[in-house]
Coordinates of C-alpha atoms in Angstrom, one line a residue:
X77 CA -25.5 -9.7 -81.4
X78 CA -28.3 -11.4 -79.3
X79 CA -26.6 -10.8 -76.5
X80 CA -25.9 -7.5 -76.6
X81 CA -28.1 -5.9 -74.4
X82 CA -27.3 -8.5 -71.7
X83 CA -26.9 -7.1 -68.1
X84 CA -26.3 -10.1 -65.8
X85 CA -24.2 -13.3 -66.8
X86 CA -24.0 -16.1 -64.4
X87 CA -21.1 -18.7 -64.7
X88 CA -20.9 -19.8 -61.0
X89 CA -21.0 -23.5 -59.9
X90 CA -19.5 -24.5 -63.1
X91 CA -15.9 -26.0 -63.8
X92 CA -14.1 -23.4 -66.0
X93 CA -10.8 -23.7 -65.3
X94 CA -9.6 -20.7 -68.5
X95 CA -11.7 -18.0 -70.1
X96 CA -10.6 -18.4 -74.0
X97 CA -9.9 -15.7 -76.2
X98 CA -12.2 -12.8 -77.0
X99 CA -14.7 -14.8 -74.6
X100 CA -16.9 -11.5 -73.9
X101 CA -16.6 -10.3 -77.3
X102 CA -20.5 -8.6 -78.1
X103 CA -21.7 -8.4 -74.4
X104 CA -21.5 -4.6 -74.7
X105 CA -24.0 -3.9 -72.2
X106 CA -22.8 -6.4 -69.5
X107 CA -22.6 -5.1 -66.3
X108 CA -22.6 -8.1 -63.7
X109 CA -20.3 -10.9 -64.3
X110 CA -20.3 -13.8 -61.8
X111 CA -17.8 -16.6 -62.5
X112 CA -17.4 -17.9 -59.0
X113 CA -17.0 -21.0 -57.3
X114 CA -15.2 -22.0 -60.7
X115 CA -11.5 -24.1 -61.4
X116 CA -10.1 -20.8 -62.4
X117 CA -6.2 -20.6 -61.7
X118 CA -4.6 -17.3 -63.5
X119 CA -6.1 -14.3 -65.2
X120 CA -4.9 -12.9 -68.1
X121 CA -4.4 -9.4 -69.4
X122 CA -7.1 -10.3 -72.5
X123 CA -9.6 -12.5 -70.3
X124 CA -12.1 -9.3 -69.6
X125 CA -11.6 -7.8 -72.8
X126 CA -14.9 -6.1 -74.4
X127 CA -17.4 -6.1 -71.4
X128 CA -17.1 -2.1 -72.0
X129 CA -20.1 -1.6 -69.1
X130 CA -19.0 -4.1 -66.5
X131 CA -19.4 -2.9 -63.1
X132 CA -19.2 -5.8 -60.9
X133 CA -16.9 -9.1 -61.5
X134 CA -17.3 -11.7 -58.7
X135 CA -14.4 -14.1 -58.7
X136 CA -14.8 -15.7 -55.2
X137 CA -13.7 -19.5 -55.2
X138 CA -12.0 -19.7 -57.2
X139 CA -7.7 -21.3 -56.9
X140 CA -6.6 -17.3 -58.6
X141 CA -2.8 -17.2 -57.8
X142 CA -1.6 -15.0 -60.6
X143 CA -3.1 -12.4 -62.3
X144 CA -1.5 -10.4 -65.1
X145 CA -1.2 -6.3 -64.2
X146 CA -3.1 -5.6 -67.1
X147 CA -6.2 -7.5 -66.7
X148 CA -8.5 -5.3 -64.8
X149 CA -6.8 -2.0 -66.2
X150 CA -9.1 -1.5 -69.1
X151 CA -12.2 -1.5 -67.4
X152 CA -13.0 1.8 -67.0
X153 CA -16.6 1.5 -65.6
X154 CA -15.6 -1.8 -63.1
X155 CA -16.8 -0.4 -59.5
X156 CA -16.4 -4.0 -57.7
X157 CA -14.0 -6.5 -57.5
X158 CA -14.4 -9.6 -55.7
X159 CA -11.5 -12.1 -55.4
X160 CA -12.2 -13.7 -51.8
X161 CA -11.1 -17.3 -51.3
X162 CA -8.7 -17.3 -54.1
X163 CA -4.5 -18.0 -53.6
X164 CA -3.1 -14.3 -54.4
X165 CA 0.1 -13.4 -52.8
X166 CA 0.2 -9.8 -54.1
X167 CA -2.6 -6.6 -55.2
X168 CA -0.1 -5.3 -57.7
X169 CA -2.7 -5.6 -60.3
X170 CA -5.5 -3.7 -59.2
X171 CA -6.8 -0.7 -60.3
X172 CA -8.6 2.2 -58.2
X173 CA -12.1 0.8 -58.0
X174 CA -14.6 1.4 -55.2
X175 CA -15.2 -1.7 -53.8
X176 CA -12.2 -4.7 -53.3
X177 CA -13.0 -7.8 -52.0
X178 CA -9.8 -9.8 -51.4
X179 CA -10.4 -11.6 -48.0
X180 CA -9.5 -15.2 -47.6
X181 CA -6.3 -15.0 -49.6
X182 CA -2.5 -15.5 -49.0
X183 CA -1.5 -12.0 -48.8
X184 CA 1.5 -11.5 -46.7
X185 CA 2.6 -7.9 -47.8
X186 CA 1.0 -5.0 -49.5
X187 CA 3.4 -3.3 -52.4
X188 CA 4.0 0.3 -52.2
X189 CA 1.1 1.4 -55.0
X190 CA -1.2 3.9 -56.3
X191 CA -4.5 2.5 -54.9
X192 CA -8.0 4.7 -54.6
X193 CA -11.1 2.6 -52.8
X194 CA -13.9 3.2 -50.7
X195 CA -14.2 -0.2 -49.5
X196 CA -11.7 -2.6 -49.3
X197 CA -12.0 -6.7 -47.7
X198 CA -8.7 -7.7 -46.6
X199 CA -9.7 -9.9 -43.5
X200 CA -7.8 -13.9 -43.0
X201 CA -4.8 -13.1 -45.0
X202 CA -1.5 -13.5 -43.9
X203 CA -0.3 -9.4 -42.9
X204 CA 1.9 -9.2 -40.1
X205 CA 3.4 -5.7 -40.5
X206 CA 1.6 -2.5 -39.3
X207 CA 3.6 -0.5 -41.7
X208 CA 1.0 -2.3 -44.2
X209 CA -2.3 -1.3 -41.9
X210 CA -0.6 2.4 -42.5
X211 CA -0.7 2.3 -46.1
X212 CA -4.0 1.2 -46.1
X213 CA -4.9 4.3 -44.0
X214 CA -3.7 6.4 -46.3
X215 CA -5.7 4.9 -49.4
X216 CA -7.8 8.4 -50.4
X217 CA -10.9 8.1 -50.3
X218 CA -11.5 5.1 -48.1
X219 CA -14.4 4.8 -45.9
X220 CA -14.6 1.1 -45.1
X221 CA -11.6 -1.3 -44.1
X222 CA -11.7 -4.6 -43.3
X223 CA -8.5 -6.6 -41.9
X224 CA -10.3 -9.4 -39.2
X225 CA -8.2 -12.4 -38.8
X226 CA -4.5 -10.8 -40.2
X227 CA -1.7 -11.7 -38.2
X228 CA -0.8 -7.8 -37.2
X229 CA 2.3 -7.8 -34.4
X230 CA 5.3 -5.7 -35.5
X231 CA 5.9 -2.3 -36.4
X232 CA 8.6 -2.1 -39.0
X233 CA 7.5 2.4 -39.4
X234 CA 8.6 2.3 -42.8
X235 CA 5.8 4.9 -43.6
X236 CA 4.5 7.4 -40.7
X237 CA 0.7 8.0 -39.8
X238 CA -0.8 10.2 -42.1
X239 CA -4.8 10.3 -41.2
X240 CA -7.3 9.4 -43.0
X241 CA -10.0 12.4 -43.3
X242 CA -12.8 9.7 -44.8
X243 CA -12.7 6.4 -43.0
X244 CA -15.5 5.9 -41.0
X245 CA -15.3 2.1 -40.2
X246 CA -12.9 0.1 -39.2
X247 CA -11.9 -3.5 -38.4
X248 CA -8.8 -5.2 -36.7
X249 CA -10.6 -7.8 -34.7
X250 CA -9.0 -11.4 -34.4
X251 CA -5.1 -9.5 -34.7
X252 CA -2.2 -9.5 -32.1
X253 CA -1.9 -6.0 -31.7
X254 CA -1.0 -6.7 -28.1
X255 CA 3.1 -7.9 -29.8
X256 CA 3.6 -4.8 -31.5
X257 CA 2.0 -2.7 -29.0
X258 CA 4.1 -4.4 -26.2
X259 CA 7.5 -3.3 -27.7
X260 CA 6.5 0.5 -27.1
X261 CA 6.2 1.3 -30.7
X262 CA 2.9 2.3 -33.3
X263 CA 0.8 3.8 -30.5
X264 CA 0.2 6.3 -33.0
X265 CA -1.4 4.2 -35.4
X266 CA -4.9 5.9 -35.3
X267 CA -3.6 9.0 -35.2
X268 CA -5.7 11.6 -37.3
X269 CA -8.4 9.2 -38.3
X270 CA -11.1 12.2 -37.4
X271 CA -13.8 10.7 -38.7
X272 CA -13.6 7.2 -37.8
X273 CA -17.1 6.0 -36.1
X274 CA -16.5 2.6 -34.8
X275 CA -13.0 0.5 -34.0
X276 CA -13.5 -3.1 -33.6
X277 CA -10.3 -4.4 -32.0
X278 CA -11.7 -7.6 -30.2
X279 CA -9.7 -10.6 -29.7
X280 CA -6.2 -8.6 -30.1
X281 CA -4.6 -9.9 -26.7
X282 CA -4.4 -6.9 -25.3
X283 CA -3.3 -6.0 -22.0
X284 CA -3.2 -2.5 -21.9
X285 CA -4.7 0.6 -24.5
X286 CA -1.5 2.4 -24.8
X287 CA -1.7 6.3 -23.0
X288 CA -3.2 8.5 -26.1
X289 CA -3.8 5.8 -28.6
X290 CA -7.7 6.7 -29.3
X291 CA -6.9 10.1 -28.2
X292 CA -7.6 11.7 -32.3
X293 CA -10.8 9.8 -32.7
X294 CA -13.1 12.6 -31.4
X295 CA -15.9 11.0 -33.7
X296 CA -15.7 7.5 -32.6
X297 CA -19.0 6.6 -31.1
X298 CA -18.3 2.6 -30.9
X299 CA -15.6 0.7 -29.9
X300 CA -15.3 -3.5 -29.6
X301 CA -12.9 -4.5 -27.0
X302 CA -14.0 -7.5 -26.1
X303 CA -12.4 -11.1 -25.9
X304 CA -8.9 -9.2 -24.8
X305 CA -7.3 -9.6 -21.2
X306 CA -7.5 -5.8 -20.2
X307 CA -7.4 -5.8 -16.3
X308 CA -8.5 -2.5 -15.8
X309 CA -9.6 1.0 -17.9
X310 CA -7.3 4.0 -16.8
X311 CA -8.9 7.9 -17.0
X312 CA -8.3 9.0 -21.1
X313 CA -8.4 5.7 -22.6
X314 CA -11.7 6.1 -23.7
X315 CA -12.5 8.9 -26.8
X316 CA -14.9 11.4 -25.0
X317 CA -17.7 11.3 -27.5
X318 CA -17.6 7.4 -27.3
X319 CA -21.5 6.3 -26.8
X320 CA -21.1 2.1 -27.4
X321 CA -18.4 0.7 -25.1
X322 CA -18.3 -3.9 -25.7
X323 CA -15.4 -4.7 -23.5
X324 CA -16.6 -8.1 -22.1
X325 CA -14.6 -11.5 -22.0
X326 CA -11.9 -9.3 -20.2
X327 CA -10.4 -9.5 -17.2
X328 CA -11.7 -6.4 -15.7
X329 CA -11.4 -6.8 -11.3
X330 CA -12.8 -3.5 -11.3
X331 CA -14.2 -0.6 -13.7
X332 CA -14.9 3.2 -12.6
X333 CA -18.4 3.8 -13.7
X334 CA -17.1 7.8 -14.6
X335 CA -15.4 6.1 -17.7
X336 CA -18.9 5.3 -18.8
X337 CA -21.0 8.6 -18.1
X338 CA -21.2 9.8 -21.9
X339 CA -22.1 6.4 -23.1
X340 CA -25.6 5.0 -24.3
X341 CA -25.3 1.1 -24.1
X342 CA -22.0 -1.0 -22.7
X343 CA -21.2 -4.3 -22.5
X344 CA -19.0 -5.1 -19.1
X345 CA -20.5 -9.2 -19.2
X346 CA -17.9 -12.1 -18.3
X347 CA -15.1 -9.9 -16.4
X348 CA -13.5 -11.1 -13.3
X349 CA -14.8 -8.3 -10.9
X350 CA -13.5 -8.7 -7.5
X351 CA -16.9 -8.2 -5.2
X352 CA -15.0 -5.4 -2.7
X353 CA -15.8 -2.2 -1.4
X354 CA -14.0 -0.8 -3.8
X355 CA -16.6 -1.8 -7.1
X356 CA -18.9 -0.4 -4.5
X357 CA -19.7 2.8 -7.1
X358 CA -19.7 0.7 -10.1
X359 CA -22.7 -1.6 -8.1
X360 CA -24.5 1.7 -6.9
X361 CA -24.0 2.5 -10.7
X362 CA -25.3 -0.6 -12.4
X363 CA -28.0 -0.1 -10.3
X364 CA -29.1 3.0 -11.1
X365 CA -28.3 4.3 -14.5
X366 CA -30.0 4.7 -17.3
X367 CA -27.1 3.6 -19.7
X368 CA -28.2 0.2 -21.7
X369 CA -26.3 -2.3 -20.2
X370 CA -26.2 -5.3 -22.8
X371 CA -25.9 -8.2 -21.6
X372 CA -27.5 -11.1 -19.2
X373 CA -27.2 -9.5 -15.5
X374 CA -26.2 -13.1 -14.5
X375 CA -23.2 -12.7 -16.2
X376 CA -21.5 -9.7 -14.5
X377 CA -20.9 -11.1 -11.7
X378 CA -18.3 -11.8 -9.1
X379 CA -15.3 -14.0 -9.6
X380 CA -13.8 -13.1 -5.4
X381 CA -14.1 -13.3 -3.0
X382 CA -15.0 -17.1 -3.1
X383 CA -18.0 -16.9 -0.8
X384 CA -19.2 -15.0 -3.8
X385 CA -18.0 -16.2 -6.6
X386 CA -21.1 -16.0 -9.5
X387 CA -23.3 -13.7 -7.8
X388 CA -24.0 -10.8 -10.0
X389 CA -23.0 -7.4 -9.3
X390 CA -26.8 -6.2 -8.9
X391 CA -27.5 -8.9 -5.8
X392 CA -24.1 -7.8 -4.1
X393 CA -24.9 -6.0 -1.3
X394 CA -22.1 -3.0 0.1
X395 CA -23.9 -1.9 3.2
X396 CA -21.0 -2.9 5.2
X397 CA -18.3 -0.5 3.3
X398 CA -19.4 2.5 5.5
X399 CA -17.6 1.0 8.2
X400 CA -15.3 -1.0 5.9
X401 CA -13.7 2.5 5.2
X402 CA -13.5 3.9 8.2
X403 CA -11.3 0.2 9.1
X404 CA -9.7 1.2 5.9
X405 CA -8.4 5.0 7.0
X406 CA -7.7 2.8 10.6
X407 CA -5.6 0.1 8.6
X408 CA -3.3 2.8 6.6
X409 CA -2.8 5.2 9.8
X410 CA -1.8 1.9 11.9
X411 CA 0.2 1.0 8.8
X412 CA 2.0 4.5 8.4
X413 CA 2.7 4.5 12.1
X414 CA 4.3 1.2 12.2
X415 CA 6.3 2.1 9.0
X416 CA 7.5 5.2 10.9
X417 CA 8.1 3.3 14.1
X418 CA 10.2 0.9 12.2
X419 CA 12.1 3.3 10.5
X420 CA 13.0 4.9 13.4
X421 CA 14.0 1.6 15.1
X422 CA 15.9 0.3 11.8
X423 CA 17.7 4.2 12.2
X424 CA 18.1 3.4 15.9
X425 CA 19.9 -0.1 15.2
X426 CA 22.5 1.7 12.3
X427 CA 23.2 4.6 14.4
X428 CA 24.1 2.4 17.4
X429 CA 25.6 0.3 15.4
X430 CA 27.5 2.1 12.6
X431 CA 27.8 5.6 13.8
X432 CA 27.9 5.2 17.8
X433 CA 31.2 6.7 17.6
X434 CA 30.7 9.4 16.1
X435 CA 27.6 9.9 18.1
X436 CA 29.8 9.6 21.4
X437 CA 32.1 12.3 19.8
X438 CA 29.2 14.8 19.2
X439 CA 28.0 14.3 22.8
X440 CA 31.4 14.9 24.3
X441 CA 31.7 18.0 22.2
X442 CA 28.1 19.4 23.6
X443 CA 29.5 18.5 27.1
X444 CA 32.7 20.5 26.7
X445 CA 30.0 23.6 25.6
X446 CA 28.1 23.4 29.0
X447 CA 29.3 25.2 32.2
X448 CA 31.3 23.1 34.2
X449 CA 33.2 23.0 37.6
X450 CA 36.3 21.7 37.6
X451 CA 37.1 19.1 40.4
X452 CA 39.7 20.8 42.8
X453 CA 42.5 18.4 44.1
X454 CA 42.4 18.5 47.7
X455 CA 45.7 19.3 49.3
X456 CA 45.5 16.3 51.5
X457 CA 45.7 13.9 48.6
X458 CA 48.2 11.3 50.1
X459 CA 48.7 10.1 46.3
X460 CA 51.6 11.3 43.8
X461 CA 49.9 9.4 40.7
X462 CA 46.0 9.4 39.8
X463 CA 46.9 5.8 38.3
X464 CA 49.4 3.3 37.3
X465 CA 49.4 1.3 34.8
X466 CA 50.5 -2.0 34.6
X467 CA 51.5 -3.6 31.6
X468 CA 53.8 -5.8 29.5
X469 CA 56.8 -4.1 28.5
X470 CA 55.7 -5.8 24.9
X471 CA 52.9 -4.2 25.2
X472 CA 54.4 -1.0 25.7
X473 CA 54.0 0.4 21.7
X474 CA 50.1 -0.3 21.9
X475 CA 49.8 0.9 25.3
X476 CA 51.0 4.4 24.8
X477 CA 49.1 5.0 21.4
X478 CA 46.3 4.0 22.6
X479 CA 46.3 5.4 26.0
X480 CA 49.0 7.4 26.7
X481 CA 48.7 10.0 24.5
X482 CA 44.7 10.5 25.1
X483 CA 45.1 10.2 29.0
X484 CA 48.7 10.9 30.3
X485 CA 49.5 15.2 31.2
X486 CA 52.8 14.3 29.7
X487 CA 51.6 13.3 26.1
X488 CA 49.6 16.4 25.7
X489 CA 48.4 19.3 27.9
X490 CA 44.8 18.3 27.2
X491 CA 45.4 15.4 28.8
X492 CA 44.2 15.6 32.7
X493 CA 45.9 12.7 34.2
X494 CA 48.8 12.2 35.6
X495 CA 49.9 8.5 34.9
X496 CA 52.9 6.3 36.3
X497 CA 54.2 3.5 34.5
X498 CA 57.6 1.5 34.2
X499 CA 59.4 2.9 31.2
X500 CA 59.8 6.2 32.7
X501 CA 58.9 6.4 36.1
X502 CA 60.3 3.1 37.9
X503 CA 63.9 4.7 40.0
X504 CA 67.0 2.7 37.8
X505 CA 68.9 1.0 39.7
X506 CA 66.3 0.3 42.6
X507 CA 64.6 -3.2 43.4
X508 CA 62.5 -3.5 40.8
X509 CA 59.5 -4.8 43.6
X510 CA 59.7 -1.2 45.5
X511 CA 59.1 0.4 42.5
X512 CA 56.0 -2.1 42.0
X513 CA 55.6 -1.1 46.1
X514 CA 55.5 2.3 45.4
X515 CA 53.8 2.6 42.3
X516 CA 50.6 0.7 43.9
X517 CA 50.9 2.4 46.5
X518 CA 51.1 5.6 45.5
X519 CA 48.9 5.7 43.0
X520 CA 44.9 6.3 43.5
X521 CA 43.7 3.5 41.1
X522 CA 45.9 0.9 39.8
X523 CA 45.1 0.0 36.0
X524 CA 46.1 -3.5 35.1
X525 CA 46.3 -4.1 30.8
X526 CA 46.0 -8.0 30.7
X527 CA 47.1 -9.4 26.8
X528 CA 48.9 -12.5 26.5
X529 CA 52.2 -10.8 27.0
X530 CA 51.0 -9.5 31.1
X531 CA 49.7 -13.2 32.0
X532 CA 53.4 -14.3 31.0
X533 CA 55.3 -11.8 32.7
X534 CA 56.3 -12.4 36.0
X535 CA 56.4 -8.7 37.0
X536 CA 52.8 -8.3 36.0
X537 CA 51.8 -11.3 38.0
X538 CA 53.3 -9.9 40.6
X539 CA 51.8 -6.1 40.7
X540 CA 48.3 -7.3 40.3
X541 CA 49.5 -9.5 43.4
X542 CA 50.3 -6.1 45.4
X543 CA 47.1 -4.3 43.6
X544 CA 45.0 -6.7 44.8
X545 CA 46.6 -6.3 48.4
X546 CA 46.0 -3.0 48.4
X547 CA 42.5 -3.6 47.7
X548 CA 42.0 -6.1 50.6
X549 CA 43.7 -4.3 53.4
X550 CA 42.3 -0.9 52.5
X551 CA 38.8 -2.6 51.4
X552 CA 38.5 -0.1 48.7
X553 CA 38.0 -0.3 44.8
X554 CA 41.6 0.7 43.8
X555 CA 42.0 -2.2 41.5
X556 CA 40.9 -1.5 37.6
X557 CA 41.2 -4.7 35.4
X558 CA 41.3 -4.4 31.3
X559 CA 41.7 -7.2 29.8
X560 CA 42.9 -6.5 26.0
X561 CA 42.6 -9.1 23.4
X562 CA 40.4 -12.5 22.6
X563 CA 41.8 -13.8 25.7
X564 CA 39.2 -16.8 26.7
X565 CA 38.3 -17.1 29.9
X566 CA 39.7 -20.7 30.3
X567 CA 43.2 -18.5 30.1
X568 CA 42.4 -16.2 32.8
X569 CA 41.5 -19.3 35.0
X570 CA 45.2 -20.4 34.8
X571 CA 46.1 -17.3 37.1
X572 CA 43.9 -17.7 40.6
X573 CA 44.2 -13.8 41.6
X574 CA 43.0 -13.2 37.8
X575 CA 40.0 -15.9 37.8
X576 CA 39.2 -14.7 41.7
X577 CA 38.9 -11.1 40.7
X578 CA 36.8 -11.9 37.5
X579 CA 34.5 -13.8 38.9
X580 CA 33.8 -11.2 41.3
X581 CA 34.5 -7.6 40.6
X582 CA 33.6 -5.4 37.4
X583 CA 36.3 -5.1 35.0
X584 CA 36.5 -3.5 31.4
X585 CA 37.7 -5.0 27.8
X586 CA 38.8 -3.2 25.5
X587 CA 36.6 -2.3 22.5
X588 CA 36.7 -4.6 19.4
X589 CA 35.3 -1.9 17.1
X590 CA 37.2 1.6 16.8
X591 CA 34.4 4.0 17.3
X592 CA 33.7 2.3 20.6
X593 CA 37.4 3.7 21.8
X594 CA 36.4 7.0 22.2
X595 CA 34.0 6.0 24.7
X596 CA 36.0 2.8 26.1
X597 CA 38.5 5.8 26.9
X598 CA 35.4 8.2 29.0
X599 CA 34.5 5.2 30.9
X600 CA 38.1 4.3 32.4
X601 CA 38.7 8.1 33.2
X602 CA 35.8 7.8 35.4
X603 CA 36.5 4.9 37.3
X604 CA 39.9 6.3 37.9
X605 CA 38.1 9.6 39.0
X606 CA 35.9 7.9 41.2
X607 CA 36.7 8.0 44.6
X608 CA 35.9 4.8 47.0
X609 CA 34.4 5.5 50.4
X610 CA 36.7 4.2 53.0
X611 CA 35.2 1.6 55.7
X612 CA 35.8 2.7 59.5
X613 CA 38.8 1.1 60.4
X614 CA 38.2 -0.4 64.2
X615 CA 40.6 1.6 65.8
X616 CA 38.1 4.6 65.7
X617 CA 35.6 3.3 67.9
X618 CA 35.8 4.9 71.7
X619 CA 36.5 2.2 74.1
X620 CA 34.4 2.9 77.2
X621 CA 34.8 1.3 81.3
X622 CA 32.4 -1.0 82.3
X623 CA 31.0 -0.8 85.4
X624 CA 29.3 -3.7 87.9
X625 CA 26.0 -3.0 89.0
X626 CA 25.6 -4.5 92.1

């Protein structure tokens, strides 16, 4: 009864390790209890029992692990609650009061609970989930939270956003947002928190704000950033209405001073700006605006180039960047034209090397379009064949699909030569050397094939023998050597009319790759076209008398 009317007990600095029965029995008017820094271990459901007026309890320091559900449920008029620096592993027990203090704890998990607060300490505990930052912004009510120095990094989305239409404050400072952020997944974490007025999220690890994230909070005027490893600030990461902006200890290398035109006062100090035209507006900015740049000047300052490596942004002067630019617009039209010129060349080097063929084909087709005279045989052509061709009879089954039927009249009426070779057109029953005789002979151009098979054949030996006869006597270009195969030319050398001729008159191979066939093919039809000027024989020249002078 003496203490009735008592307002204010203090217990703290003392050693009670149990509050005994009934305890609080008479303090009727009690409304401040403070048993802190005590040996306190559990609470009980009848510790609190008959402080009818209690409004605050402070509990900090306590070693709480347990408390019983019941122990705070009966007191009706309890507006704050401190239990920091205790060892509580769960809130199951609280009631709705106004003001929770349970920072310092070992709270890994929130249960799913009726809870109604205005103010509510949850900073160095042990919460890891965001699903548990969403219940706590759904808490009616709320206008304060406080989780600095959780352990935020997944996003489990058991529970959606739903928005909190009080919370004003909020702190997440000292988390690793960037984890659960990295994963693609609770960008929408803020969503509808309308009237939240300042976000700290400092020292989060962030590397990016993900796209629309503070997009809802139209009535956020301050925002903490700082201590994170942001590189850069990207057009609508910032709320429009923003007017505070701390994102030093970055790694900013540049910042567009546009992102800061509705603010008041920013913080930009220990970034890694890299001292280039291009931070040119944010210098001429700095320089000139009336926003409250926080902050030593000598710590914005240049990290590169190294020449200027600590000077700050204010002493850095961008005279040069007028002409720097117009190097710049040189640098990319130079650039664009050798990209261009490249291309075409790289296009140049497939086409003649992948689609030559095909390219030969379409230009042959374009030539056939054009107007052309056809060549007229003169009637005083001493020759019965435009060519023979010589060849292996081994050879023969190559030979005439590969030649015959795109170059002998016979084959095809397309065809515009008329062709002499063995198999059909040597007399049976003759010497087999007059029909070499008259074959070379009688044909315009002789076409020798030389494979493996034509240097062992005697025969063929001995026609190229007679062509090269022909081409001596007559001193014309009658002769037309192919050689067909990998033949090396240490095999040619065995055969001295083959070596001779090499060595000193044009011949063809054929073509290795198939698309070069088509125009392998064009190029022998004109050398059997092509007609050789014959050399005055001596037996034209006029003998005239001679006459003595004397």
């Amino acid at each position: 009864e003496a203490l009735k009317d008592l307002k204010l007990l203090q217990l703290a600095y003392n050693k009670i390790s149990r509050i005994a029965e009934e305890a609080f029995y008479g303090l009727d008017s009690l409304q401040v209890l403070n048993m802190s820094y005590n040996l306190l271990g559990e609470l009980y459901d009848s510790d609190f029992s008959g402080l009818r007026q209690v409004a605050y309890i402070d509990l900090q320091n306590n070693h709480i692990g347990i408390i019983q559900s019941q122990t705070f449920r009966f007191l009706k008029t309890l507006q704050t609650l401190d239990l920091r620096d205790n060892a509580l592993k769960t809130i199951s027990f609280l009631p709705s009061l106004d003001t929770i203090f349970l920072g310092s704890n070992k709270l890994a998990a929130l249960p799913d609970m009726e809870l109604k607060a205005s103010f509510i300490h949850l900073s160095e505990n042990r919460l890891e989930d965001l699903d548990d930052l969403y219940f706590l912004l759904q808490v009616p009510g709320l206008q304060v939270l406080i989780l600095n120095q959780n352990r935020f990094s997944s996003c489990g989305r058991a529970r959606g956003p739903a928005g909190s239409l009080s919370l004003e404050t909020l702190f997440l400072g000292r988390n690793m947002l960037q984890l659960a952020w990295e994963t693609g997944f609770c960008w929408d974490v803020f969503k509808g928190l309308s009237r939240l007025r300042v976000l700290y999220l400092n020292n989060n690890y962030l590397t990016f704000l993900p796209p629309g994230a503070l997009g809802d909070l139209s009535a956020l005027r301050g925002l903490d950033l700082s201590s994170n490893r942001l590189m850069a600030l990207a057009p609508g990461d910032l709320p429009a209405n923003l007017e505070v902006l701390d994102v030093s200890r970055n790694q900013l290398l540049s910042l567009d001073p546009n992102l800061l035109a509705s603010l008041t006062a920013v913080d930009i100090t220990h970034n890694k700006f890299i001292c280039e035209c291009d931070l040119r507006s944010l210098v001429v900015w700095l320089n000139q605006t009336n926003v409250t740049v926080l902050g030593s000047g000598a710590d914005i300052s240049c990290m590169y180039p190294n020449a200027l490596a600590g000077t700050p942004l204010s002493s850095v002067s961008m005279e040069d960047c007028d002409e720097e630019e117009v190097l710049e617009a040189l640098r990319l039209s130079l650039f664009v034209s050798s990209m261009v010129t490249l291309t075409l060349f790289l296009m140049t080097v497939f086409v003649s090397t992948k689609l030559r063929g095909l390219c030969f084909v379409c230009y042959r087709a374009a030539c056939g379009l054009l107007p052309t005279v056809q060549a007229e045989r003169h009637e005083s052509e001493p020759y019965r064949y435009d060519a023979y061709l010589c060849f292996s009879g081994r050879d023969f089954a190559w030979v005439q699909r590969a030649l015959l039927r795109h170059l002998d009249a016979q084959y095809s009426a397309q065809n515009r030569f008329n062709l002499c070779f063995e198999e059909r057109d040597f007399v049976p029953g003759r010497e087999h050397i007059a029909n070499i005789q008259d074959a070379v002979w009688g044909s315009r151009k002789v076409v020798c094939l030389v494979s493996r098979h034509f240097l062992r054949d005697g025969w063929c030996l001995e026609a190229f023998a007679y062509a090269q006869s022909r081409c001596v006597s007559d001193a014309d270009g009658a002769l037309i050597l192919v050689i067909v195969g990998s033949l090396s030319q240490y095999q040619l050398m065995k055969h001295r009319g083959i070596a001779g001729f090499v060595r000193k008159r044009h011949y063809l191979r054929w073509p290795e790759d198939l698309q070069d066939v088509g125009w392998f093919l064009h190029t022998l039809s004109q050398h059997i076209l092509k007609r050789e000027k014959n050399t005055i024989r001596d037996g034209s020249i006029q003998l005239q008398a001679v006459v003595t002078v004397s």
